[in-house]
């Protein structure tokens, strides 16, 4: 059983939520580099010294926003994967979940997948949340391999790339062939590249609206990875 939170803990959680909500509004209006604790304090009617008791620095607040963004998109992806049975359907669900989340949260997407924030260095606490989506993607490929629904090409892999792939497989997909890891990572990065191009306007006046192009890309990458129909 969970222990009921005290009134003090509930109040702290509520104020923390108000601060992060205000920070997200700042992201939308001014971008991450302009994030200001003082400006947030003014918006919330707080003195700066009070806000610093919740977030000692701008970087602490950025870290919280980044972790929450990674966890939010990962929740959407993992729910989509869990809702499908076959690996190919899971890949399609994952891909649509990434795009849908990005379109619904463009500024948070830009925070975690866009240009680095000048002067900010992400701490180790962001690694786990950031890893959830790629782990889910390679998990799909690994399950397909184990179930016999993955076609893996017999093609050589550069020794350095092979070592990198073996290291990834050891951590998240033991036994997955190196070429399957490489192709899975390629498809994962292509997914984010397509979403980023759409979100940042690079497909305007060409593949616009981008829905049909995105759907075609998903199927092409599923074929490339080797996920059978």
Coordinates of N, CA, C and O in Angstrom, one line a residue, residues 38-217:
X38 N 13.4 33.5 -12.9 CA 12.9 34.8 -12.5 C 11.6 35.1 -13.2 O 10.6 35.6 -12.6
X39 N 11.6 34.9 -14.5 CA 10.3 35.2 -15.2 C 9.2 34.3 -14.8 O 8.0 34.7 -14.7
X40 N 9.5 33.0 -14.5 CA 8.5 32.1 -14.1 C 8.0 32.5 -12.7 O 6.8 32.5 -12.4
X41 N 8.9 32.9 -11.8 CA 8.5 33.4 -10.5 C 7.5 34.6 -10.6 O 6.5 34.7 -9.9
X42 N 7.8 35.5 -11.5 CA 7.0 36.7 -11.7 C 5.6 36.2 -12.2 O 4.5 36.7 -11.8
X43 N 5.6 35.3 -13.2 CA 4.3 34.8 -13.7 C 3.4 34.2 -12.6 O 2.2 34.3 -12.6
X44 N 4.1 33.4 -11.7 CA 3.3 32.7 -10.7 C 3.1 33.6 -9.4 O 2.5 33.1 -8.5
X45 N 3.6 34.8 -9.4 CA 3.5 35.6 -8.2 C 4.3 35.2 -7.1 O 3.9 35.4 -5.9
X46 N 5.4 34.6 -7.4 CA 6.3 34.1 -6.3 C 7.6 35.0 -6.3 O 8.0 35.6 -7.3
X47 N 8.2 35.0 -5.1 CA 9.5 35.7 -5.1 C 10.5 34.6 -5.6 O 10.4 33.4 -5.4
X48 N 11.6 35.1 -6.2 CA 12.6 34.2 -6.8 C 13.2 33.3 -5.8 O 13.4 32.1 -6.0
X49 N 13.4 33.8 -4.6 CA 14.0 32.9 -3.5 C 13.1 31.7 -3.2 O 13.6 30.6 -2.9
X50 N 11.8 31.9 -3.3 CA 10.9 30.8 -3.0 C 11.0 29.7 -4.1 O 11.0 28.5 -3.9
X51 N 11.0 30.2 -5.4 CA 11.1 29.3 -6.5 C 12.4 28.5 -6.4 O 12.4 27.3 -6.8
X52 N 13.5 29.1 -6.0 CA 14.8 28.4 -6.0 C 14.8 27.3 -5.0 O 15.6 26.4 -5.0
X53 N 13.8 27.2 -4.1 CA 13.7 26.1 -3.1 C 13.2 24.9 -3.8 O 13.4 23.7 -3.4
X54 N 12.6 25.0 -5.0 CA 12.0 23.9 -5.8 C 13.0 23.5 -6.9 O 13.2 22.3 -7.1
X55 N 13.6 24.5 -7.5 CA 14.6 24.3 -8.5 C 15.8 25.2 -8.3 O 15.7 26.4 -8.6
X56 N 16.9 24.7 -7.8 CA 18.0 25.5 -7.4 C 18.6 26.3 -8.6 O 19.3 27.3 -8.4
X57 N 18.4 25.8 -9.8 CA 19.0 26.5 -11.0 C 18.1 26.2 -12.2 O 17.3 25.3 -12.2
X58 N 18.4 27.0 -13.3 CA 17.7 26.8 -14.6 C 18.0 25.4 -15.1 O 17.1 24.7 -15.6
X59 N 19.2 24.9 -14.9 CA 19.5 23.6 -15.4 C 18.7 22.5 -14.7 O 18.4 21.4 -15.3
X60 N 18.5 22.6 -13.4 CA 17.7 21.7 -12.7 C 16.2 21.6 -13.2 O 15.7 20.5 -13.4
X61 N 15.7 22.8 -13.6 CA 14.4 22.8 -14.2 C 14.4 22.2 -15.6 O 13.5 21.4 -15.9
X62 N 15.4 22.5 -16.3 CA 15.5 21.9 -17.7 C 15.6 20.4 -17.6 O 14.9 19.7 -18.4
X63 N 16.3 19.9 -16.6 CA 16.5 18.5 -16.5 C 15.1 17.8 -16.2 O 14.8 16.8 -16.8
X64 N 14.4 18.5 -15.3 CA 13.0 17.9 -15.0 C 12.1 17.9 -16.3 O 11.4 17.0 -16.5
X65 N 12.2 19.0 -17.0 CA 11.4 19.1 -18.2 C 11.8 18.0 -19.2 O 10.9 17.4 -19.9
X66 N 13.1 17.8 -19.4 CA 13.6 16.8 -20.3 C 13.2 15.4 -19.9 O 12.7 14.6 -20.7
X67 N 13.4 15.1 -18.6 CA 13.0 13.8 -18.2 C 11.5 13.5 -18.3 O 11.1 12.5 -18.8
X68 N 10.7 14.5 -18.0 CA 9.2 14.4 -18.2 C 8.9 14.2 -19.6 O 7.9 13.4 -20.0
X69 N 9.5 14.9 -20.5 CA 9.3 14.8 -22.0 C 9.6 13.4 -22.5 O 8.8 12.7 -23.2
X70 N 10.8 12.9 -22.1 CA 11.2 11.6 -22.5 C 10.2 10.5 -22.0 O 9.9 9.6 -22.7
X71 N 9.8 10.7 -20.7 CA 8.9 9.7 -20.1 C 7.6 9.7 -20.8 O 6.9 8.7 -21.0
X72 N 7.1 10.9 -21.2 CA 5.8 11.1 -21.8 C 5.8 10.4 -23.2 O 4.8 9.7 -23.5
X73 N 6.8 10.7 -24.0 CA 6.8 10.1 -25.3 C 7.0 8.6 -25.2 O 6.4 7.8 -25.9
X74 N 7.8 8.1 -24.2 CA 8.0 6.7 -24.0 C 6.7 6.0 -23.6 O 6.4 4.9 -24.0
X75 N 5.9 6.6 -22.7 CA 4.7 6.1 -22.3 C 3.8 5.9 -23.5 O 3.1 4.8 -23.6
X76 N 3.7 6.9 -24.4 CA 2.9 6.7 -25.6 C 3.3 5.6 -26.4 O 2.5 4.8 -27.0
X77 N 4.6 5.5 -26.6 CA 5.2 4.4 -27.4 C 4.9 3.0 -26.8 O 4.5 2.1 -27.5
X78 N 5.2 2.9 -25.6 CA 5.0 1.6 -24.9 C 3.6 1.2 -24.9 O 3.3 0.0 -25.0
X79 N 2.7 2.1 -24.7 CA 1.2 1.8 -24.8 C 0.8 1.3 -26.2 O 0.0 0.4 -26.3
X80 N 1.4 2.0 -27.2 CA 1.1 1.6 -28.6 C 1.6 0.2 -28.9 O 0.9 -0.6 -29.6
X81 N 2.8 -0.1 -28.4 CA 3.4 -1.4 -28.6 C 2.6 -2.5 -27.9 O 2.3 -3.6 -28.5
X82 N 2.1 -2.2 -26.7 CA 1.4 -3.2 -25.9 C 0.0 -3.4 -26.6 O -0.6 -4.5 -26.3
X83 N -0.5 -2.5 -27.3 CA -1.8 -2.6 -27.9 C -1.8 -3.5 -29.2 O -2.9 -3.8 -29.7
X84 N -0.6 -3.8 -29.7 CA -0.5 -4.6 -30.9 C 0.1 -6.0 -30.6 O 0.8 -6.1 -29.7
X85 N -0.2 -6.9 -31.5 CA 0.3 -8.3 -31.3 C 1.5 -8.6 -32.1 O 2.6 -8.9 -31.5
X86 N 1.4 -8.5 -33.4 CA 2.5 -8.9 -34.3 C 3.6 -7.8 -34.3 O 3.3 -6.6 -34.1
X87 N 4.9 -8.2 -34.4 CA 6.0 -7.2 -34.4 C 5.8 -6.1 -35.4 O 6.1 -4.9 -35.1
X88 N 5.3 -6.4 -36.6 CA 5.2 -5.3 -37.6 C 4.1 -4.3 -37.2 O 4.3 -3.1 -37.3
X89 N 3.0 -4.8 -36.6 CA 2.0 -3.9 -36.1 C 2.5 -3.1 -35.0 O 2.1 -1.9 -34.8
X90 N 3.4 -3.7 -34.1 CA 4.0 -3.0 -33.0 C 4.8 -1.8 -33.6 O 4.8 -0.7 -33.0
X91 N 5.6 -2.1 -34.6 CA 6.5 -1.1 -35.2 C 5.6 0.0 -35.8 O 6.0 1.2 -35.6
X92 N 4.6 -0.3 -36.4 CA 3.7 0.7 -37.0 C 3.1 1.6 -35.9 O 3.0 2.8 -35.9
X93 N 2.6 0.9 -34.8 CA 2.0 1.6 -33.7 C 3.0 2.5 -33.0 O 2.7 3.7 -32.6
X94 N 4.3 2.0 -32.8 CA 5.3 2.8 -32.2 C 5.6 4.1 -33.0 O 5.7 5.2 -32.5
X95 N 5.7 3.9 -34.4 CA 6.0 5.0 -35.2 C 4.9 6.1 -35.2 O 5.2 7.3 -35.1
X96 N 3.7 5.7 -35.3 CA 2.6 6.6 -35.2 C 2.5 7.3 -33.8 O 2.2 8.5 -33.8
X97 N 2.9 6.6 -32.8 CA 2.9 7.2 -31.5 C 3.9 8.3 -31.4 O 3.7 9.4 -30.7
X98 N 5.1 8.1 -31.9 CA 6.1 9.1 -31.9 C 5.7 10.4 -32.7 O 5.8 11.5 -32.2
X99 N 5.1 10.2 -33.9 CA 4.6 11.3 -34.6 C 3.5 12.0 -33.9 O 3.5 13.3 -33.8
X100 N 2.5 11.3 -33.4 CA 1.4 11.9 -32.8 C 1.8 12.7 -31.5 O 1.3 13.8 -31.3
X101 N 2.7 12.1 -30.8 CA 3.2 12.8 -29.6 C 4.0 14.1 -30.0 O 3.8 15.2 -29.4
X102 N 4.8 14.0 -31.0 CA 5.6 15.2 -31.4 C 4.6 16.3 -31.9 O 4.9 17.5 -31.6
X103 N 3.6 16.0 -32.6 CA 2.7 17.0 -33.2 C 1.9 17.6 -32.0 O 1.5 18.8 -32.1
X104 N 1.6 16.8 -31.0 CA 0.9 17.3 -29.8 C 1.7 18.1 -28.9 O 1.2 19.0 -28.1
X105 N 3.1 17.9 -28.9 CA 4.0 18.5 -28.0 C 5.2 19.0 -28.7 O 6.4 18.6 -28.5
X106 N 5.0 19.9 -29.7 CA 6.2 20.3 -30.6 C 7.3 21.0 -29.8 O 8.5 20.7 -30.2
X107 N 7.0 21.7 -28.8 CA 8.1 22.4 -28.1 C 8.9 21.5 -27.2 O 10.1 21.7 -27.0
X108 N 8.2 20.5 -26.6 CA 8.9 19.5 -25.8 C 9.7 18.6 -26.7 O 10.8 18.2 -26.3
X109 N 9.2 18.3 -27.8 CA 9.9 17.5 -28.8 C 11.2 18.2 -29.2 O 12.3 17.6 -29.3
X110 N 11.1 19.5 -29.5 CA 12.3 20.3 -29.8 C 13.3 20.4 -28.7 O 14.5 20.4 -28.9
X111 N 12.8 20.4 -27.5 CA 13.7 20.4 -26.3 C 14.6 19.2 -26.3 O 15.8 19.3 -26.0
X112 N 14.0 18.0 -26.5 CA 14.8 16.8 -26.3 C 15.4 16.3 -27.6 O 16.4 15.5 -27.6
X113 N 14.8 16.6 -28.8 CA 15.4 16.1 -30.1 C 15.8 17.2 -31.0 O 16.3 16.9 -32.1
X114 N 15.8 18.5 -30.6 CA 16.2 19.6 -31.4 C 17.7 20.0 -31.0 O 18.5 19.2 -30.5
X115 N 18.0 21.2 -31.3 CA 19.3 21.7 -31.0 C 19.6 21.7 -29.5 O 18.8 22.1 -28.7
X116 N 20.9 21.4 -29.1 CA 21.2 21.4 -27.7 C 21.0 22.8 -27.1 O 21.2 23.8 -27.8
X117 N 20.7 22.9 -25.9 CA 20.5 24.2 -25.2 C 21.9 24.7 -24.8 O 22.7 24.0 -24.1
X118 N 22.3 25.9 -25.3 CA 23.7 26.4 -25.0 C 23.9 26.5 -23.5 O 23.1 26.9 -22.7
X119 N 25.1 25.9 -23.1 CA 25.5 26.0 -21.7 C 24.9 24.9 -20.8 O 25.2 24.8 -19.6
X120 N 24.0 24.1 -21.4 CA 23.4 23.0 -20.6 C 24.0 21.7 -20.9 O 24.2 21.3 -22.0
X121 N 24.3 20.9 -19.8 CA 24.9 19.6 -20.0 C 24.0 18.6 -19.3 O 23.8 18.7 -18.1
X122 N 23.4 17.7 -20.0 CA 22.4 16.8 -19.4 C 23.1 15.8 -18.5 O 24.1 15.2 -18.8
X123 N 22.5 15.7 -17.3 CA 23.1 14.7 -16.3 C 22.7 13.3 -16.6 O 21.9 13.0 -17.5
X124 N 23.3 12.4 -15.9 CA 23.1 10.9 -16.1 C 21.7 10.6 -15.9 O 21.2 9.5 -16.4
X125 N 21.0 11.3 -15.1 CA 19.6 11.0 -14.8 C 18.7 11.0 -16.0 O 17.5 10.5 -15.9
X126 N 19.1 11.6 -17.1 CA 18.3 11.7 -18.3 C 18.5 10.5 -19.2 O 17.7 10.2 -20.1
X127 N 19.6 9.7 -18.9 CA 19.9 8.6 -19.8 C 18.8 7.5 -19.8 O 18.4 7.0 -20.9
X128 N 18.3 7.1 -18.7 CA 17.3 6.1 -18.6 C 16.0 6.5 -19.3 O 15.6 5.7 -20.2
X129 N 15.5 7.6 -19.0 CA 14.3 8.1 -19.8 C 14.5 8.2 -21.3 O 13.7 7.8 -22.1
X130 N 15.7 8.7 -21.7 CA 16.0 8.9 -23.1 C 16.1 7.5 -23.8 O 15.9 7.5 -25.0
X131 N 16.4 6.5 -23.1 CA 16.7 5.2 -23.7 C 15.4 4.4 -23.9 O 15.4 3.4 -24.6
X132 N 14.3 4.8 -23.3 CA 13.1 4.0 -23.3 C 12.5 3.8 -24.7 O 12.1 2.6 -25.1
X133 N 12.5 4.8 -25.6 CA 11.9 4.6 -26.9 C 12.9 3.7 -27.8 O 12.4 2.8 -28.4
X134 N 14.2 4.0 -27.9 CA 15.0 3.1 -28.7 C 15.0 1.7 -28.1 O 15.1 0.7 -28.9
X135 N 14.9 1.5 -26.8 CA 14.9 0.1 -26.3 C 13.6 -0.5 -26.7 O 13.5 -1.7 -27.1
X136 N 12.5 0.2 -26.8 CA 11.2 -0.3 -27.2 C 11.3 -0.7 -28.7 O 10.8 -1.8 -29.1
X137 N 12.0 0.1 -29.5 CA 12.1 -0.2 -30.9 C 12.9 -1.4 -31.2 O 12.5 -2.3 -31.9
X138 N 14.1 -1.5 -30.5 CA 14.9 -2.7 -30.7 C 14.2 -4.0 -30.0 O 14.4 -5.1 -30.5
X139 N 13.4 -3.7 -29.0 CA 12.6 -4.8 -28.4 C 11.7 -5.5 -29.5 O 11.5 -6.7 -29.5
X140 N 11.1 -4.6 -30.3 CA 10.2 -5.1 -31.3 C 11.0 -6.0 -32.3 O 10.6 -7.1 -32.7
X141 N 12.2 -5.5 -32.7 CA 13.0 -6.3 -33.7 C 13.5 -7.6 -33.0 O 13.5 -8.6 -33.7
X142 N 13.8 -7.5 -31.8 CA 14.3 -8.7 -31.1 C 13.2 -9.8 -30.9 O 13.4 -11.0 -31.1
X143 N 12.0 -9.3 -30.6 CA 10.9 -10.3 -30.5 C 10.6 -10.9 -31.9 O 10.2 -12.1 -32.0
X144 N 10.7 -10.1 -32.9 CA 10.5 -10.6 -34.3 C 11.5 -11.7 -34.6 O 11.2 -12.7 -35.2
X145 N 12.7 -11.4 -34.2 CA 13.8 -12.4 -34.5 C 13.6 -13.7 -33.7 O 13.7 -14.8 -34.3
X146 N 13.2 -13.6 -32.5 CA 13.0 -14.8 -31.7 C 11.8 -15.6 -32.1 O 11.7 -16.8 -32.0
X147 N 10.8 -14.9 -32.7 CA 9.6 -15.6 -33.1 C 9.6 -16.1 -34.6 O 8.7 -16.7 -35.1
X148 N 10.8 -15.8 -35.3 CA 10.9 -16.2 -36.6 C 10.2 -15.3 -37.6 O 10.1 -15.7 -38.8
X149 N 9.8 -14.1 -37.2 CA 9.1 -13.2 -38.1 C 10.0 -12.0 -38.6 O 9.5 -10.9 -38.8
X150 N 11.3 -12.3 -38.6 CA 12.3 -11.3 -39.0 C 13.2 -11.9 -40.0 O 13.8 -12.9 -39.8
X151 N 13.3 -11.2 -41.2 CA 14.2 -11.6 -42.2 C 15.5 -10.8 -42.2 O 15.4 -9.6 -42.3
X152 N 16.6 -11.4 -41.9 CA 17.8 -10.7 -41.7 C 18.7 -11.0 -42.9 O 19.0 -12.1 -43.2
X153 N 19.2 -9.9 -43.6 CA 20.0 -10.1 -44.8 C 21.4 -10.6 -44.4 O 21.9 -10.3 -43.3
X154 N 22.0 -11.4 -45.2 CA 23.3 -11.9 -45.0 C 24.3 -10.9 -45.6 O 24.9 -11.2 -46.7
X155 N 24.6 -9.8 -44.9 CA 25.4 -8.8 -45.5 C 26.5 -8.5 -44.4 O 26.2 -8.5 -43.2
X156 N 27.7 -8.2 -44.9 CA 28.8 -7.9 -43.9 C 28.6 -6.6 -43.2 O 28.0 -5.7 -43.8
X157 N 29.1 -6.5 -42.0 CA 29.1 -5.3 -41.2 C 30.5 -4.9 -40.9 O 31.3 -5.7 -40.5
X158 N 30.8 -3.6 -41.1 CA 32.1 -3.1 -40.7 C 32.5 -3.5 -39.3 O 31.6 -3.5 -38.4
X159 N 33.8 -3.9 -39.0 CA 34.1 -4.3 -37.7 C 33.8 -3.4 -36.6 O 33.4 -3.8 -35.5
X160 N 34.1 -2.1 -36.8 CA 33.7 -1.1 -35.7 C 32.2 -1.1 -35.5 O 31.8 -1.1 -34.4
X161 N 31.5 -1.0 -36.6 CA 30.0 -1.0 -36.5 C 29.5 -2.3 -35.8 O 28.6 -2.3 -35.0
X162 N 30.2 -3.4 -36.2 CA 29.8 -4.7 -35.6 C 30.0 -4.7 -34.1 O 29.1 -5.2 -33.3
X163 N 31.1 -4.1 -33.6 CA 31.4 -4.0 -32.2 C 30.4 -3.1 -31.5 O 29.9 -3.5 -30.4
X164 N 30.0 -2.0 -32.1 CA 29.0 -1.1 -31.5 C 27.7 -1.8 -31.4 O 27.0 -1.8 -30.4
X165 N 27.3 -2.5 -32.5 CA 26.0 -3.2 -32.5 C 26.0 -4.4 -31.5 O 24.9 -4.6 -30.8
X166 N 27.1 -5.1 -31.3 CA 27.2 -6.1 -30.4 C 27.0 -5.6 -28.9 O 26.3 -6.2 -28.1
X167 N 27.6 -4.4 -28.7 CA 27.4 -3.8 -27.4 C 26.0 -3.4 -27.1 O 25.5 -3.6 -26.0
X168 N 25.3 -2.9 -28.1 CA 23.9 -2.5 -28.0 C 23.0 -3.8 -27.7 O 22.2 -3.8 -26.8
X169 N 23.3 -4.8 -28.5 CA 22.5 -6.1 -28.4 C 22.7 -6.7 -27.0 O 21.7 -7.2 -26.4
X170 N 23.9 -6.6 -26.5 CA 24.2 -7.2 -25.2 C 23.3 -6.5 -24.1 O 22.9 -7.2 -23.2
X171 N 23.1 -5.2 -24.3 CA 22.4 -4.5 -23.3 C 20.9 -4.6 -23.4 O 20.2 -4.7 -22.4
X172 N 20.3 -4.6 -24.6 CA 18.9 -4.5 -24.8 C 18.3 -5.6 -25.6 O 17.0 -5.8 -25.6
X173 N 19.1 -6.4 -26.4 CA 18.5 -7.4 -27.3 C 19.5 -8.5 -27.4 O 20.0 -8.8 -28.5
X174 N 19.8 -9.3 -26.4 CA 20.8 -10.4 -26.4 C 20.4 -11.4 -27.5 O 19.3 -11.8 -27.6
X175 N 21.5 -11.7 -28.3 CA 21.3 -12.6 -29.4 C 20.9 -12.1 -30.7 O 21.0 -12.8 -31.7
X176 N 20.5 -10.8 -30.7 CA 20.0 -10.2 -32.0 C 21.2 -10.1 -32.9 O 22.2 -9.5 -32.5
X177 N 21.2 -10.5 -34.2 CA 22.3 -10.4 -35.1 C 22.7 -8.9 -35.3 O 21.9 -8.0 -35.2
X178 N 24.0 -8.7 -35.5 CA 24.5 -7.4 -35.6 C 23.8 -6.6 -36.7 O 23.5 -5.4 -36.5
X179 N 23.6 -7.2 -37.9 CA 23.0 -6.5 -39.0 C 21.6 -6.1 -38.6 O 21.1 -5.0 -39.1
X180 N 20.9 -6.9 -37.8 CA 19.5 -6.5 -37.4 C 19.6 -5.3 -36.5 O 18.7 -4.5 -36.6
X181 N 20.6 -5.3 -35.6 CA 20.7 -4.1 -34.7 C 20.9 -2.9 -35.6 O 20.3 -1.8 -35.4
X182 N 21.9 -3.0 -36.5 CA 22.2 -1.8 -37.4 C 21.0 -1.3 -38.1 O 20.6 -0.1 -38.1
X183 N 20.2 -2.2 -38.7 CA 19.0 -1.8 -39.5 C 17.9 -1.3 -38.5 O 17.2 -0.4 -38.9
X184 N 17.8 -1.8 -37.4 CA 16.9 -1.3 -36.4 C 17.2 0.1 -36.0 O 16.3 1.0 -35.9
X185 N 18.5 0.4 -35.7 CA 18.9 1.7 -35.4 C 18.7 2.7 -36.5 O 18.3 3.8 -36.4
X186 N 19.0 2.2 -37.8 CA 18.8 3.1 -38.9 C 17.4 3.4 -39.1 O 17.0 4.6 -39.4
X187 N 16.5 2.5 -38.9 CA 15.0 2.8 -39.1 C 14.6 3.7 -38.0 O 13.7 4.6 -38.2
X188 N 15.1 3.5 -36.8 CA 14.7 4.4 -35.6 C 15.1 5.8 -35.9 O 14.3 6.8 -35.7
X189 N 16.3 6.0 -36.4 CA 16.8 7.4 -36.7 C 16.1 8.0 -37.9 O 15.8 9.2 -37.9
X190 N 15.7 7.1 -38.8 CA 14.9 7.6 -40.0 C 13.6 8.1 -39.5 O 13.0 9.1 -40.0
X191 N 13.0 7.4 -38.6 CA 11.7 7.8 -38.0 C 11.7 9.2 -37.4 O 10.9 10.0 -37.8
X192 N 12.7 9.4 -36.6 CA 12.9 10.7 -36.0 C 13.2 11.8 -37.0 O 12.8 12.9 -36.9
X193 N 14.0 11.4 -38.0 CA 14.3 12.4 -39.1 C 13.1 12.8 -39.8 O 12.9 14.0 -40.1
X194 N 12.2 11.9 -40.1 CA 10.9 12.2 -40.8 C 10.0 13.1 -40.0 O 9.5 14.1 -40.5
X195 N 9.9 12.7 -38.7 CA 9.1 13.5 -37.8 C 9.7 14.9 -37.7 O 8.9 15.9 -37.7
X196 N 11.0 15.0 -37.5 CA 11.6 16.3 -37.3 C 11.4 17.2 -38.6 O 11.1 18.4 -38.5
X197 N 11.6 16.6 -39.7 CA 11.4 17.4 -41.0 C 10.0 17.9 -41.1 O 9.8 19.1 -41.4
X198 N 9.0 17.1 -40.7 CA 7.6 17.6 -40.7 C 7.4 18.7 -39.7 O 6.8 19.7 -40.0
X199 N 7.9 18.4 -38.5 CA 7.6 19.4 -37.4 C 8.3 20.7 -37.6 O 7.7 21.8 -37.2
X200 N 9.4 20.7 -38.2 CA 10.2 22.0 -38.3 C 10.0 22.6 -39.7 O 10.7 23.5 -40.1
X201 N 9.0 22.1 -40.5 CA 8.6 22.7 -41.7 C 9.4 22.4 -42.9 O 9.3 23.0 -44.0
X202 N 10.3 21.4 -42.8 CA 11.1 21.0 -43.9 C 10.4 20.3 -45.1 O 10.9 20.2 -46.2
X203 N 9.2 19.9 -44.8 CA 8.4 19.2 -45.8 C 7.3 20.1 -46.4 O 6.5 19.7 -47.2
X204 N 7.3 21.3 -45.9 CA 6.3 22.3 -46.4 C 6.4 22.5 -47.9 O 7.6 22.5 -48.4
X205 N 5.3 22.5 -48.6 CA 5.3 22.7 -50.1 C 5.9 21.5 -50.9 O 6.2 21.7 -52.1
X206 N 6.1 20.4 -50.2 CA 6.6 19.2 -50.9 C 5.7 18.0 -50.5 O 4.7 17.8 -51.1
X207 N 6.1 17.4 -49.4 CA 5.3 16.3 -48.9 C 4.4 16.8 -47.8 O 4.5 16.6 -46.6
X208 N 3.5 17.7 -48.3 CA 2.6 18.4 -47.4 C 1.2 18.4 -47.8 O 0.9 18.8 -49.0
X209 N 0.3 17.8 -47.1 CA 0.4 17.2 -45.7 C 1.3 16.0 -45.7 O 1.4 15.2 -46.7
X210 N 1.9 15.7 -44.6 CA 2.9 14.7 -44.5 C 2.4 13.3 -44.1 O 3.2 12.3 -44.1
X211 N 1.1 13.2 -43.8 CA 0.6 11.9 -43.4 C 0.9 10.8 -44.4 O 1.4 9.7 -43.9
X212 N 0.5 10.9 -45.6 CA 0.7 9.8 -46.6 C 2.2 9.4 -46.7 O 2.6 8.2 -46.8
X213 N 3.1 10.4 -46.7 CA 4.5 10.2 -46.8 C 5.0 9.5 -45.6 O 5.8 8.5 -45.7
X214 N 4.5 9.9 -44.4 CA 4.9 9.2 -43.2 C 4.5 7.8 -43.2 O 5.3 6.9 -42.8
X215 N 3.2 7.5 -43.5 CA 2.7 6.1 -43.6 C 3.6 5.3 -44.5 O 3.9 4.1 -44.2
X216 N 3.9 5.8 -45.7 CA 4.7 5.1 -46.6 C 6.1 4.8 -46.0 O 6.7 3.7 -46.2
X217 N 6.7 5.8 -45.3 CA 8.0 5.6 -44.7 C 8.0 4.5 -43.7 O 8.9 3.7 -43.6

